[in-house]
């Protein structure tokens, strides 16, 4: 499934996503207690939108959008080869009142060989923002960053 609403929770590998019973994949999340966060780049935007506008109830999304599933090391959910990064996650909490699923990253993979590295962010109205230039202020923030950096 495509998820627009995600949140990094702190400096640990904890994330939150919002979804609920209206989403076909929600039942699988509750049952398996695991998932993969796959991070696409701008060149995959049309596939991302396509994945998000059809249902896994009647569509094999890997086949329809020509995506390659890869086996993870810690979860049964597939990674997506075409994505820039994949994070294997375990579900550690579901806050039903707010439809928030809390995930803990257990492994992460980054494809340095990909030429395209710009990611996209959904605004929520059918438009997207593309990442731009990276600005480094690590030295200025050194006292606030966890040991070992990010």
Coordinates of C-alpha atoms in Angstrom, one line a residue:
X1 CA 0.0 0.0 0.0
X2 CA 1.1 3.6 -0.4
X3 CA 1.1 5.6 2.8
X4 CA 1.3 9.4 2.7
X5 CA 1.2 10.1 6.4
X6 CA 4.3 8.9 8.2
X7 CA 6.3 10.3 11.1
X8 CA 9.8 9.6 12.5
X9 CA 9.2 9.4 16.3
X10 CA 12.7 10.2 17.7
X11 CA 16.3 9.3 17.2
X12 CA 15.6 5.6 17.6
X13 CA 14.4 3.6 14.5
X14 CA 10.8 4.2 15.4
X15 CA 8.2 5.4 12.9
X16 CA 4.5 5.9 12.9
X17 CA 2.0 5.6 10.0
X18 CA -1.7 6.3 9.9
X19 CA -4.1 3.8 8.3
X20 CA -7.1 1.9 9.5
X21 CA -9.8 -0.6 8.8
X22 CA -10.9 1.2 5.6
X23 CA -7.6 0.1 4.0
X24 CA -7.3 -3.5 2.7
X25 CA -3.7 -3.8 3.9
X26 CA -4.6 -2.9 7.5
X27 CA -5.8 -6.4 8.3
X28 CA -2.5 -7.8 7.0
X29 CA -0.6 -5.3 9.2
X30 CA -2.6 -6.3 12.3
X31 CA -2.2 -10.1 11.5
X32 CA 1.5 -10.2 10.5
X33 CA 2.8 -7.5 13.0
X34 CA 5.4 -6.5 10.4
X35 CA 5.9 -4.5 7.2
X36 CA 8.5 -2.8 5.0
X37 CA 8.7 0.9 4.5
X38 CA 10.0 1.3 0.9
X39 CA 11.1 4.8 -0.1
X40 CA 10.7 5.6 -3.8
X41 CA 12.3 8.3 -5.8
X42 CA 10.7 10.8 -8.2
X43 CA 11.1 8.5 -11.2
X44 CA 8.7 6.1 -9.6
X45 CA 6.0 8.7 -8.8
X46 CA 3.4 7.4 -11.4
X47 CA 3.9 3.9 -10.0
X48 CA 3.5 5.1 -6.4
X49 CA 0.2 6.9 -7.3
X50 CA -1.0 3.8 -9.2
X51 CA -0.2 1.6 -6.2
X52 CA -2.1 4.0 -4.0
X53 CA -5.2 4.2 -6.1
X54 CA -6.0 0.5 -6.5
X55 CA -6.6 -2.2 -3.9
X56 CA -4.6 -5.3 -3.1
X57 CA -8.0 -7.0 -2.7
X58 CA -8.2 -7.5 -6.4
X59 CA -4.8 -6.4 -7.8
X60 CA -1.3 -7.9 -7.7
X61 CA 0.5 -4.6 -7.4
X62 CA 4.0 -6.0 -8.0
X63 CA 2.8 -7.5 -11.3
X64 CA 0.6 -4.6 -12.4
X65 CA 3.3 -1.9 -11.7
X66 CA 6.3 -4.1 -12.7
X67 CA 7.9 -3.9 -9.3
X68 CA 10.4 -6.5 -8.0
X69 CA 9.8 -8.0 -4.6
X70 CA 12.9 -8.9 -2.6
X71 CA 13.1 -11.2 0.4
X72 CA 13.9 -9.5 3.7
X73 CA 16.1 -10.8 6.4
X74 CA 13.9 -10.1 9.4
X75 CA 10.3 -9.9 8.1
X76 CA 8.2 -11.8 5.6
X77 CA 6.9 -8.7 3.9
X78 CA 8.8 -8.0 0.6
X79 CA 11.2 -5.2 0.0
X80 CA 10.9 -3.3 -3.3
X81 CA 14.0 -3.5 -5.4
X82 CA 13.3 -0.4 -7.4
X83 CA 13.1 1.8 -4.3
X84 CA 16.0 3.9 -3.1
X85 CA 15.7 2.5 0.5
X86 CA 13.8 -0.2 2.4
X87 CA 13.3 -0.5 6.1
X88 CA 12.1 -3.8 7.6
X89 CA 9.8 -3.0 10.5
X90 CA 8.0 -4.8 13.4
X91 CA 4.8 -3.3 14.6
X92 CA 5.1 -2.5 18.3
X93 CA 1.8 -0.7 18.9
X94 CA -1.4 0.2 17.3
X95 CA -3.2 3.2 18.7
X96 CA -6.7 2.5 17.5
X97 CA -8.3 5.8 18.7
X98 CA -6.1 7.7 16.2
X99 CA -5.4 4.9 13.6
X100 CA -1.7 5.2 14.3
X101 CA 0.6 2.2 13.7
X102 CA 3.9 2.4 15.5
X103 CA 6.8 0.6 13.9
X104 CA 10.3 -0.2 14.9
X105 CA 12.9 -0.5 12.2
X106 CA 14.9 -3.7 12.5
X107 CA 17.0 -3.4 9.3
X108 CA 17.5 -0.8 6.6
X109 CA 18.9 -0.9 3.1
X110 CA 20.0 1.9 0.8
X111 CA 20.7 1.5 -2.9
X112 CA 23.8 3.7 -3.5
X113 CA 23.9 2.5 -7.2
X114 CA 20.7 4.4 -8.0
X115 CA 21.4 7.5 -10.0
X116 CA 18.1 9.1 -9.0
X117 CA 18.0 9.9 -5.2
X118 CA 15.3 12.6 -5.0
X119 CA 12.4 11.5 -3.0
X120 CA 8.8 12.8 -3.1
X121 CA 6.4 13.9 -0.4
X122 CA 2.6 14.0 -0.8
X123 CA 1.0 17.3 0.1
X124 CA -2.4 15.5 0.4
X125 CA -4.3 17.2 -2.5
X126 CA -2.8 15.2 -5.4
X127 CA 0.3 17.3 -5.6
X128 CA 3.8 16.3 -4.4
X129 CA 7.0 18.1 -3.3
X130 CA 10.4 16.8 -4.6
X131 CA 13.5 16.9 -2.3
X132 CA 16.0 19.4 -3.2
X133 CA 19.5 20.3 -2.1
X134 CA 20.8 18.9 1.1
X135 CA 22.1 21.4 3.7
X136 CA 24.5 20.3 6.4
X137 CA 24.4 21.9 9.8
X138 CA 25.7 18.9 11.8
X139 CA 28.5 20.8 13.3
X140 CA 26.2 23.5 14.7
X141 CA 23.8 20.9 16.0
X142 CA 26.5 18.6 17.4
X143 CA 25.5 19.0 21.0
X144 CA 21.9 17.9 20.3
X145 CA 22.6 14.9 18.1
X146 CA 22.8 11.3 19.6
X147 CA 26.3 9.7 19.9
X148 CA 27.3 8.1 16.6
X149 CA 25.3 10.5 14.5
X150 CA 22.6 9.4 12.1

